[in-house]
PDB file of C-alpha atoms in Angstrom:
ATOM      1  CA  MET A   1     -11.313  22.210  16.021  1.00  0.00           C
ATOM      2  CA  ILE A   2     -12.029  18.494  14.733  1.00  0.00           C
ATOM      3  CA  GLY A   3      -8.795  16.586  13.917  1.00  0.00           C
ATOM      4  CA  CYS A   4      -8.086  13.504  12.286  1.00  0.00           C
ATOM      5  CA  ILE A   5      -5.055  11.759  14.057  1.00  0.00           C
ATOM      6  CA  VAL A   6      -3.496   8.643  11.845  1.00  0.00           C
ATOM      7  CA  GLN A   7      -1.364   6.245  14.087  1.00  0.00           C
ATOM      8  CA  ALA A   8       1.452   4.996  12.060  1.00  0.00           C
ATOM      9  CA  ARG A   9       4.649   3.215  12.997  1.00  0.00           C
ATOM     10  CA  MET A  10       7.207   1.105  11.203  1.00  0.00           C
ATOM     11  CA  GLY A  11       7.269  -2.038  13.805  1.00  0.00           C
ATOM     12  CA  SER A  12       4.680  -4.627  12.960  1.00  0.00           C
ATOM     13  CA  SER A  13       4.990  -8.349  13.969  1.00  0.00           C
ATOM     14  CA  ARG A  14       3.293  -9.460  11.020  1.00  0.00           C
ATOM     15  CA  LEU A  15       4.144  -7.134   8.176  1.00  0.00           C
ATOM     16  CA  PRO A  16       7.207  -4.808   9.346  1.00  0.00           C
ATOM     17  CA  GLY A  17       7.410  -1.569   7.387  1.00  0.00           C
ATOM     18  CA  LYS A  18       4.004  -2.142   6.038  1.00  0.00           C
ATOM     19  CA  VAL A  19       2.603   1.468   5.828  1.00  0.00           C
ATOM     20  CA  MET A  20       5.744   2.339   3.754  1.00  0.00           C
ATOM     21  CA  MET A  21       5.026  -0.698   1.168  1.00  0.00           C
ATOM     22  CA  LYS A  22       4.508   0.553  -2.239  1.00  0.00           C
ATOM     23  CA  ILE A  23       1.006  -0.211  -3.474  1.00  0.00           C
ATOM     24  CA  ASP A  24       1.690   1.320  -7.071  1.00  0.00           C
ATOM     25  CA  ASP A  25       4.960   2.291  -8.718  1.00  0.00           C
ATOM     26  CA  LYS A  26       6.023   5.163  -6.465  1.00  0.00           C
ATOM     27  CA  ASN A  27       3.301   5.729  -3.358  1.00  0.00           C
ATOM     28  CA  PRO A  28       3.260   3.781  -0.393  1.00  0.00           C
ATOM     29  CA  ILE A  29       0.189   2.378   1.899  1.00  0.00           C
ATOM     30  CA  ILE A  30       0.424   5.698   4.088  1.00  0.00           C
ATOM     31  CA  HIS A  31      -0.092   8.065   0.781  1.00  0.00           C
ATOM     32  CA  TYR A  32      -3.466   6.161   0.101  1.00  0.00           C
ATOM     33  CA  VAL A  33      -4.729   6.541   3.486  1.00  0.00           C
ATOM     34  CA  LEU A  34      -3.790  10.621   3.473  1.00  0.00           C
ATOM     35  CA  GLU A  35      -5.133  11.010  -0.043  1.00  0.00           C
ATOM     36  CA  GLN A  36      -8.484   9.324   1.107  1.00  0.00           C
ATOM     37  CA  LEU A  37      -8.751  11.720   4.176  1.00  0.00           C
ATOM     38  CA  LYS A  38      -8.144  14.708   2.352  1.00  0.00           C
ATOM     39  CA  HIS A  39     -11.625  14.022   0.692  1.00  0.00           C
ATOM     40  CA  CYS A  40     -13.346  14.477   3.963  1.00  0.00           C
ATOM     41  CA  ASN A  41     -15.529  17.231   4.414  1.00  0.00           C
ATOM     42  CA  PHE A  42     -15.648  17.678   7.800  1.00  0.00           C
ATOM     43  CA  LEU A  43     -12.003  17.849   9.467  1.00  0.00           C
ATOM     44  CA  ASP A  44      -9.949  20.385  10.163  1.00  0.00           C
ATOM     45  CA  GLU A  45      -6.375  18.829  10.595  1.00  0.00           C
ATOM     46  CA  ILE A  46      -4.731  15.645   9.437  1.00  0.00           C
ATOM     47  CA  ILE A  47      -1.862  14.917  11.571  1.00  0.00           C
ATOM     48  CA  VAL A  48       0.275  11.264  11.509  1.00  0.00           C
ATOM     49  CA  ALA A  49       1.227  10.273  14.890  1.00  0.00           C
ATOM     50  CA  THR A  50       4.375   8.085  15.153  1.00  0.00           C
ATOM     51  CA  THR A  51       6.761   7.037  17.827  1.00  0.00           C
ATOM     52  CA  VAL A  52      10.003   8.689  18.904  1.00  0.00           C
ATOM     53  CA  LEU A  53      11.781   5.820  17.605  1.00  0.00           C
ATOM     54  CA  LYS A  54      14.292   6.097  15.088  1.00  0.00           C
ATOM     55  CA  GLU A  55      13.254   3.687  12.772  1.00  0.00           C
ATOM     56  CA  ASP A  56      10.253   6.008  12.231  1.00  0.00           C
ATOM     57  CA  ASN A  57      12.271   8.867  11.022  1.00  0.00           C
ATOM     58  CA  VAL A  58      11.128   7.576   7.453  1.00  0.00           C
ATOM     59  CA  ILE A  59       7.494   8.123   8.210  1.00  0.00           C
ATOM     60  CA  GLU A  60       7.887  11.636   9.504  1.00  0.00           C
ATOM     61  CA  ASN A  61      10.156  12.369   6.565  1.00  0.00           C
ATOM     62  CA  PHE A  62       7.415  11.323   4.413  1.00  0.00           C
ATOM     63  CA  VAL A  63       4.687  12.929   5.476  1.00  0.00           C
ATOM     64  CA  ARG A  64       6.306  16.505   5.970  1.00  0.00           C
ATOM     65  CA  LYS A  65       7.727  16.177   2.432  1.00  0.00           C
ATOM     66  CA  ASN A  66       3.968  15.742   1.354  1.00  0.00           C
ATOM     67  CA  ASP A  67       3.059  18.689   3.665  1.00  0.00           C
ATOM     68  CA  ILE A  68       0.714  16.920   6.565  1.00  0.00           C
ATOM     69  CA  LYS A  69       2.077  17.681  10.107  1.00  0.00           C
ATOM     70  CA  CYS A  70       3.885  14.731  12.032  1.00  0.00           C
ATOM     71  CA  PHE A  71       3.463  14.475  15.916  1.00  0.00           C
ATOM     72  CA  ARG A  72       5.874  11.942  17.815  1.00  0.00           C
ATOM     73  CA  GLY A  73       5.104  10.034  20.820  1.00  0.00           C
ATOM     74  CA  SER A  74       5.252   6.881  23.037  1.00  0.00           C
ATOM     75  CA  GLU A  75       5.847   3.480  21.262  1.00  0.00           C
ATOM     76  CA  GLN A  76       3.549   1.447  23.442  1.00  0.00           C
ATOM     77  CA  ASP A  77       1.090   3.869  25.404  1.00  0.00           C
ATOM     78  CA  VAL A  78      -0.750   4.977  22.109  1.00  0.00           C
ATOM     79  CA  LEU A  79      -3.317   6.497  24.066  1.00  0.00           C
ATOM     80  CA  ASP A  80      -1.264   8.714  25.430  1.00  0.00           C
ATOM     81  CA  ARG A  81       0.321   9.650  21.962  1.00  0.00           C
ATOM     82  CA  TYR A  82      -3.240  10.570  20.930  1.00  0.00           C
ATOM     83  CA  TYR A  83      -3.819  12.517  24.041  1.00  0.00           C
ATOM     84  CA  GLN A  84      -0.418  14.448  23.799  1.00  0.00           C
ATOM     85  CA  CYS A  85      -0.920  15.331  20.180  1.00  0.00           C
ATOM     86  CA  ALA A  86      -4.648  16.429  20.639  1.00  0.00           C
ATOM     87  CA  LYS A  87      -3.396  18.302  23.393  1.00  0.00           C
ATOM     88  CA  ASN A  88      -0.712  20.019  21.229  1.00  0.00           C
ATOM     89  CA  TYR A  89      -2.956  20.825  18.366  1.00  0.00           C
ATOM     90  CA  SER A  90      -5.994  22.025  20.664  1.00  0.00           C
ATOM     91  CA  PHE A  91      -8.470  19.750  18.934  1.00  0.00           C
ATOM     92  CA  SER A  92     -12.102  19.842  20.351  1.00  0.00           C
ATOM     93  CA  ALA A  93     -12.392  16.290  18.996  1.00  0.00           C
ATOM     94  CA  VAL A  94     -10.578  13.566  17.321  1.00  0.00           C
ATOM     95  CA  ILE A  95     -11.267  11.176  14.754  1.00  0.00           C
ATOM     96  CA  ARG A  96      -9.143   8.053  14.902  1.00  0.00           C
ATOM     97  CA  ILE A  97      -7.811   6.323  12.048  1.00  0.00           C
ATOM     98  CA  THR A  98      -5.231   3.591  11.725  1.00  0.00           C
ATOM     99  CA  SER A  99      -2.441   3.671   8.693  1.00  0.00           C
ATOM    100  CA  ASP A 100      -3.022   0.197   7.798  1.00  0.00           C
ATOM    101  CA  ASN A 101      -6.301   0.837   6.441  1.00  0.00           C
ATOM    102  CA  PRO A 102      -5.515   2.771   2.711  1.00  0.00           C
ATOM    103  CA  LEU A 103      -9.164   2.137   1.611  1.00  0.00           C
ATOM    104  CA  ILE A 104     -10.888   4.196   4.411  1.00  0.00           C
ATOM    105  CA  ASP A 105     -13.924   5.837   2.885  1.00  0.00           C
ATOM    106  CA  PRO A 106     -14.062   9.600   3.544  1.00  0.00           C
ATOM    107  CA  GLU A 107     -18.037   9.372   3.175  1.00  0.00           C
ATOM    108  CA  ILE A 108     -18.095   6.907   5.773  1.00  0.00           C
ATOM    109  CA  ILE A 109     -16.204   9.452   8.213  1.00  0.00           C
ATOM    110  CA  ASP A 110     -18.334  12.347   7.227  1.00  0.00           C
ATOM    111  CA  GLU A 111     -21.238  10.582   8.153  1.00  0.00           C
ATOM    112  CA  ILE A 112     -19.734   9.341  11.510  1.00  0.00           C
ATOM    113  CA  VAL A 113     -18.477  12.870  12.232  1.00  0.00           C
ATOM    114  CA  THR A 114     -22.025  14.079  11.350  1.00  0.00           C
ATOM    115  CA  LEU A 115     -23.904  11.750  13.932  1.00  0.00           C
ATOM    116  CA  PHE A 116     -20.866  12.880  16.552  1.00  0.00           C
ATOM    117  CA  GLU A 117     -21.344  16.339  15.871  1.00  0.00           C
ATOM    118  CA  THR A 118     -24.941  16.697  15.727  1.00  0.00           C
ATOM    119  CA  ASN A 119     -26.051  14.885  18.979  1.00  0.00           C
ATOM    120  CA  ASP A 120     -24.356  14.927  22.613  1.00  0.00           C
ATOM    121  CA  TYR A 121     -21.894  11.898  22.259  1.00  0.00           C
ATOM    122  CA  ASP A 122     -18.552  11.513  23.939  1.00  0.00           C
ATOM    123  CA  TYR A 123     -17.825   8.410  21.451  1.00  0.00           C
ATOM    124  CA  VAL A 124     -18.976   7.290  18.122  1.00  0.00           C
ATOM    125  CA  SER A 125     -17.597   4.074  15.930  1.00  0.00           C
ATOM    126  CA  ASN A 126     -18.488   1.590  13.561  1.00  0.00           C
ATOM    127  CA  ASP A 127     -16.618  -1.024  15.545  1.00  0.00           C
ATOM    128  CA  HIS A 128     -18.771  -2.340  18.440  1.00  0.00           C
ATOM    129  CA  PRO A 129     -19.738  -4.312  16.956  1.00  0.00           C
ATOM    130  CA  PRO A 130     -17.999  -3.806  13.496  1.00  0.00           C
ATOM    131  CA  THR A 131     -20.726  -3.024  10.932  1.00  0.00           C
ATOM    132  CA  PHE A 132     -18.009  -2.759   7.807  1.00  0.00           C
ATOM    133  CA  PRO A 133     -15.686  -5.048   6.845  1.00  0.00           C
ATOM    134  CA  LEU A 134     -12.027  -4.945   8.453  1.00  0.00           C
ATOM    135  CA  GLY A 135     -10.487  -1.852   7.093  1.00  0.00           C
ATOM    136  CA  TYR A 136     -13.240   0.557   7.566  1.00  0.00           C
ATOM    137  CA  VAL A 137     -12.733   1.245  11.033  1.00  0.00           C
ATOM    138  CA  VAL A 138     -13.691   5.026  12.156  1.00  0.00           C
ATOM    139  CA  GLU A 139     -13.685   6.267  15.734  1.00  0.00           C
ATOM    140  CA  VAL A 140     -14.507   9.771  16.886  1.00  0.00           C
ATOM    141  CA  PHE A 141     -14.522  11.073  20.304  1.00  0.00           C
ATOM    142  CA  SER A 142     -14.453  14.052  22.129  1.00  0.00           C
ATOM    143  CA  PHE A 143     -11.344  15.751  23.564  1.00  0.00           C
ATOM    144  CA  SER A 144     -12.986  16.003  27.156  1.00  0.00           C
ATOM    145  CA  ALA A 145     -13.206  11.976  26.994  1.00  0.00           C
ATOM    146  CA  LEU A 146      -9.832  11.104  25.690  1.00  0.00           C
ATOM    147  CA  GLU A 147      -8.469  13.364  28.805  1.00  0.00           C
ATOM    148  CA  THR A 148     -10.717  11.229  31.032  1.00  0.00           C
ATOM    149  CA  ALA A 149      -9.614   8.260  29.509  1.00  0.00           C
ATOM    150  CA  TRP A 150      -6.083   9.093  29.686  1.00  0.00           C
ATOM    151  CA  LYS A 151      -6.446   9.744  33.283  1.00  0.00           C
ATOM    152  CA  ASN A 152      -8.194   6.640  34.154  1.00  0.00           C
ATOM    153  CA  ALA A 153      -7.494   3.620  31.973  1.00  0.00           C
ATOM    154  CA  VAL A 154      -5.386   0.940  33.257  1.00  0.00           C
ATOM    155  CA  PRO A 155      -1.942  -0.252  31.333  1.00  0.00           C
ATOM    156  CA  SER A 156      -4.068  -2.842  29.231  1.00  0.00           C
ATOM    157  CA  GLU A 157      -6.177  -0.077  27.867  1.00  0.00           C
ATOM    158  CA  ARG A 158      -3.711   1.989  26.683  1.00  0.00           C
ATOM    159  CA  GLU A 159      -2.193   0.124  23.489  1.00  0.00           C
ATOM    160  CA  HIS A 160      -5.488   0.533  21.355  1.00  0.00           C
ATOM    161  CA  VAL A 161      -6.401   3.944  22.704  1.00  0.00           C
ATOM    162  CA  THR A 162     -10.564   3.515  22.655  1.00  0.00           C
ATOM    163  CA  ASP A 163     -10.470   0.509  24.907  1.00  0.00           C
ATOM    164  CA  HIS A 164     -11.616   2.471  27.885  1.00  0.00           C
ATOM    165  CA  PHE A 165     -14.638   4.370  26.031  1.00  0.00           C
ATOM    166  CA  TRP A 166     -16.464   1.063  25.230  1.00  0.00           C
ATOM    167  CA  LYS A 167     -15.527  -0.649  28.290  1.00  0.00           C
ATOM    168  CA  ASN A 168     -17.001   1.984  30.467  1.00  0.00           C
ATOM    169  CA  LYS A 169     -20.733   2.759  28.689  1.00  0.00           C
ATOM    170  CA  GLN A 170     -22.101   3.853  31.989  1.00  0.00           C
ATOM    171  CA  ILE A 171     -19.567   7.089  31.684  1.00  0.00           C
ATOM    172  CA  PHE A 172     -19.485   7.696  28.007  1.00  0.00           C
ATOM    173  CA  LYS A 173     -22.197   8.628  26.068  1.00  0.00           C
ATOM    174  CA  GLN A 174     -22.070   6.448  23.048  1.00  0.00           C
ATOM    175  CA  ILE A 175     -23.523   5.126  19.860  1.00  0.00           C
ATOM    176  CA  ASN A 176     -22.161   2.456  17.142  1.00  0.00           C
ATOM    177  CA  TYR A 177     -23.090   3.658  13.554  1.00  0.00           C
ATOM    178  CA  GLY A 178     -23.839   0.981  11.001  1.00  0.00           C
ATOM    179  CA  LYS A 179     -26.109   0.424   7.881  1.00  0.00           C
ATOM    180  CA  SER A 180     -26.686  -2.856   6.032  1.00  0.00           C
ATOM    181  CA  THR A 181     -24.082  -3.979   3.485  1.00  0.00           C
ATOM    182  CA  ASN A 182     -24.028  -6.687   0.827  1.00  0.00           C
ATOM    183  CA  LEU A 183     -20.174  -6.840   0.891  1.00  0.00           C
ATOM    184  CA  PRO A 184     -19.103 -10.121   2.285  1.00  0.00           C
ATOM    185  CA  ASN A 185     -16.949 -10.518   5.090  1.00  0.00           C
ATOM    186  CA  VAL A 186     -13.676  -9.537   3.566  1.00  0.00           C
ATOM    187  CA  ARG A 187     -10.439  -7.966   4.829  1.00  0.00           C
ATOM    188  CA  CYS A 188      -9.435  -4.658   3.558  1.00  0.00           C
ATOM    189  CA  THR A 189      -6.926  -3.996   6.097  1.00  0.00           C
ATOM    190  CA  LEU A 190      -3.247  -5.082   6.051  1.00  0.00           C
ATOM    191  CA  ASP A 191      -1.810  -7.319   8.063  1.00  0.00           C
ATOM    192  CA  THR A 192      -0.452  -9.856   5.712  1.00  0.00           C
ATOM    193  CA  GLU A 193       1.427  -9.887   2.351  1.00  0.00           C
ATOM    194  CA  HIS A 194      -2.061 -11.740   0.943  1.00  0.00           C
ATOM    195  CA  ASP A 195      -3.545  -8.726   2.253  1.00  0.00           C
ATOM    196  CA  TYR A 196      -1.136  -6.495   0.758  1.00  0.00           C
ATOM    197  CA  ASN A 197      -1.879  -8.507  -2.530  1.00  0.00           C
ATOM    198  CA  LEU A 198      -5.466  -7.933  -2.442  1.00  0.00           C
ATOM    199  CA  ILE A 199      -5.236  -4.075  -1.455  1.00  0.00           C
ATOM    200  CA  LYS A 200      -2.827  -3.584  -4.610  1.00  0.00           C
ATOM    201  CA  THR A 201      -5.065  -5.144  -6.937  1.00  0.00           C
ATOM    202  CA  ILE A 202      -8.151  -3.396  -5.843  1.00  0.00           C
ATOM    203  CA  VAL A 203      -6.253   0.025  -6.225  1.00  0.00           C
ATOM    204  CA  GLN A 204      -5.189  -1.114  -9.855  1.00  0.00           C
ATOM    205  CA  LYS A 205      -8.686  -2.094 -10.821  1.00  0.00           C
ATOM    206  CA  ILE A 206     -10.836   0.510  -9.401  1.00  0.00           C
ATOM    207  CA  ASN A 207      -9.796   4.214 -11.317  1.00  0.00           C
ATOM    208  CA  HIS A 208     -12.134   6.354  -9.236  1.00  0.00           C
ATOM    209  CA  ARG A 209     -10.522   8.630  -6.761  1.00  0.00           C
ATOM    210  CA  PRO A 210     -10.993   8.471  -3.781  1.00  0.00           C
ATOM    211  CA  ILE A 211     -11.874   4.823  -3.685  1.00  0.00           C
ATOM    212  CA  LEU A 212     -15.189   4.718  -1.954  1.00  0.00           C
ATOM    213  CA  PHE A 213     -16.618   1.388  -0.048  1.00  0.00           C
ATOM    214  CA  ASN A 214     -19.692   1.327  -2.748  1.00  0.00           C
ATOM    215  CA  HIS A 215     -16.819   0.906  -5.541  1.00  0.00           C
ATOM    216  CA  VAL A 216     -15.385  -1.804  -3.684  1.00  0.00           C
ATOM    217  CA  VAL A 217     -18.609  -3.642  -3.291  1.00  0.00           C
ATOM    218  CA  LYS A 218     -18.927  -3.296  -6.622  1.00  0.00           C
ATOM    219  CA  LEU A 219     -15.624  -4.870  -7.566  1.00  0.00           C
ATOM    220  CA  PHE A 220     -16.330  -7.977  -5.413  1.00  0.00           C
ATOM    221  CA  GLU A 221     -19.948  -8.278  -7.046  1.00  0.00           C
ATOM    222  CA  ASN A 222     -18.339  -8.368 -10.441  1.00  0.00           C
ATOM    223  CA  GLU A 223     -14.976 -10.373  -9.309  1.00  0.00           C
ATOM    224  CA  PRO A 224     -16.082 -12.390  -6.235  1.00  0.00           C
ATOM    225  CA  GLU A 225     -12.921 -14.595  -6.816  1.00  0.00           C
ATOM    226  CA  LEU A 226     -10.646 -11.733  -5.610  1.00  0.00           C
ATOM    227  CA  PHE A 227     -11.893 -12.711  -2.034  1.00  0.00           C
ATOM    228  CA  ASN A 228      -9.566 -15.943  -2.380  1.00  0.00           C
ATOM    229  CA  ILE A 229      -6.563 -13.742  -1.957  1.00  0.00           C
ATOM    230  CA  ASN A 230      -6.860 -13.244   1.659  1.00  0.00           C
ATOM    231  CA  LYS A 231      -9.770 -15.072   2.788  1.00  0.00           C
ATOM    232  CA  HIS A 232      -7.759 -17.511   4.860  1.00  0.00           C
ATOM    233  CA  VAL A 233      -5.696 -14.394   6.832  1.00  0.00           C
ATOM    234  CA  LYS A 234      -7.307 -14.717  10.338  1.00  0.00           C
ATOM    235  CA  HIS A 235      -7.479 -11.163  12.383  1.00  0.00           C
ATOM    236  CA  GLY A 236      -5.229 -10.463  15.162  1.00  0.00           C
TER     237      GLY A 236
END
């Protein structure tokens, strides 16, 4: 069974509470993440994995009201949170998505899952090196690879879940997915107020649901000045 685990928390040094910020009149960022994921063809279950901190109760309450399961685990050891979640739900493979990417494209996810499923890979991503703008990162890995990483990862590799995979290419059979795009190096992820303003603008201007990467490309081609909203923001 392929499970999509969406990591989410209210704590954020740059933009606290960002996943619950309203992106339209009534729906927060995490709603858009989950709605985009519902259009994927090749995943069996969506789980939001948050922390055991009291401040993240609001996340659990929201996702459960929207008929999405919630798992709670370690705040800092996100690798352990993923492992315990995947083990709890008996996933054979995991799609990793972060909740600050509300424009995540279900078609890109399907393509990466297909590449993973039709080959004997332990880990497939589009992030090493990045082949899409920030906001479109997808990672897929087997449960057995996750368990190996969980057992062997050093402390510095546990916060970002998959560091142990791409740092040990001799252990994990992996490939990076990518294709040429004509979108400039823009940010469609949410780290700052400027990112938030851009994402809100994109959501308002594109009526199609789900919002696909190609829709965003066309919008930027027609209105390149939108790039100015957050082009000064540095990643990190």
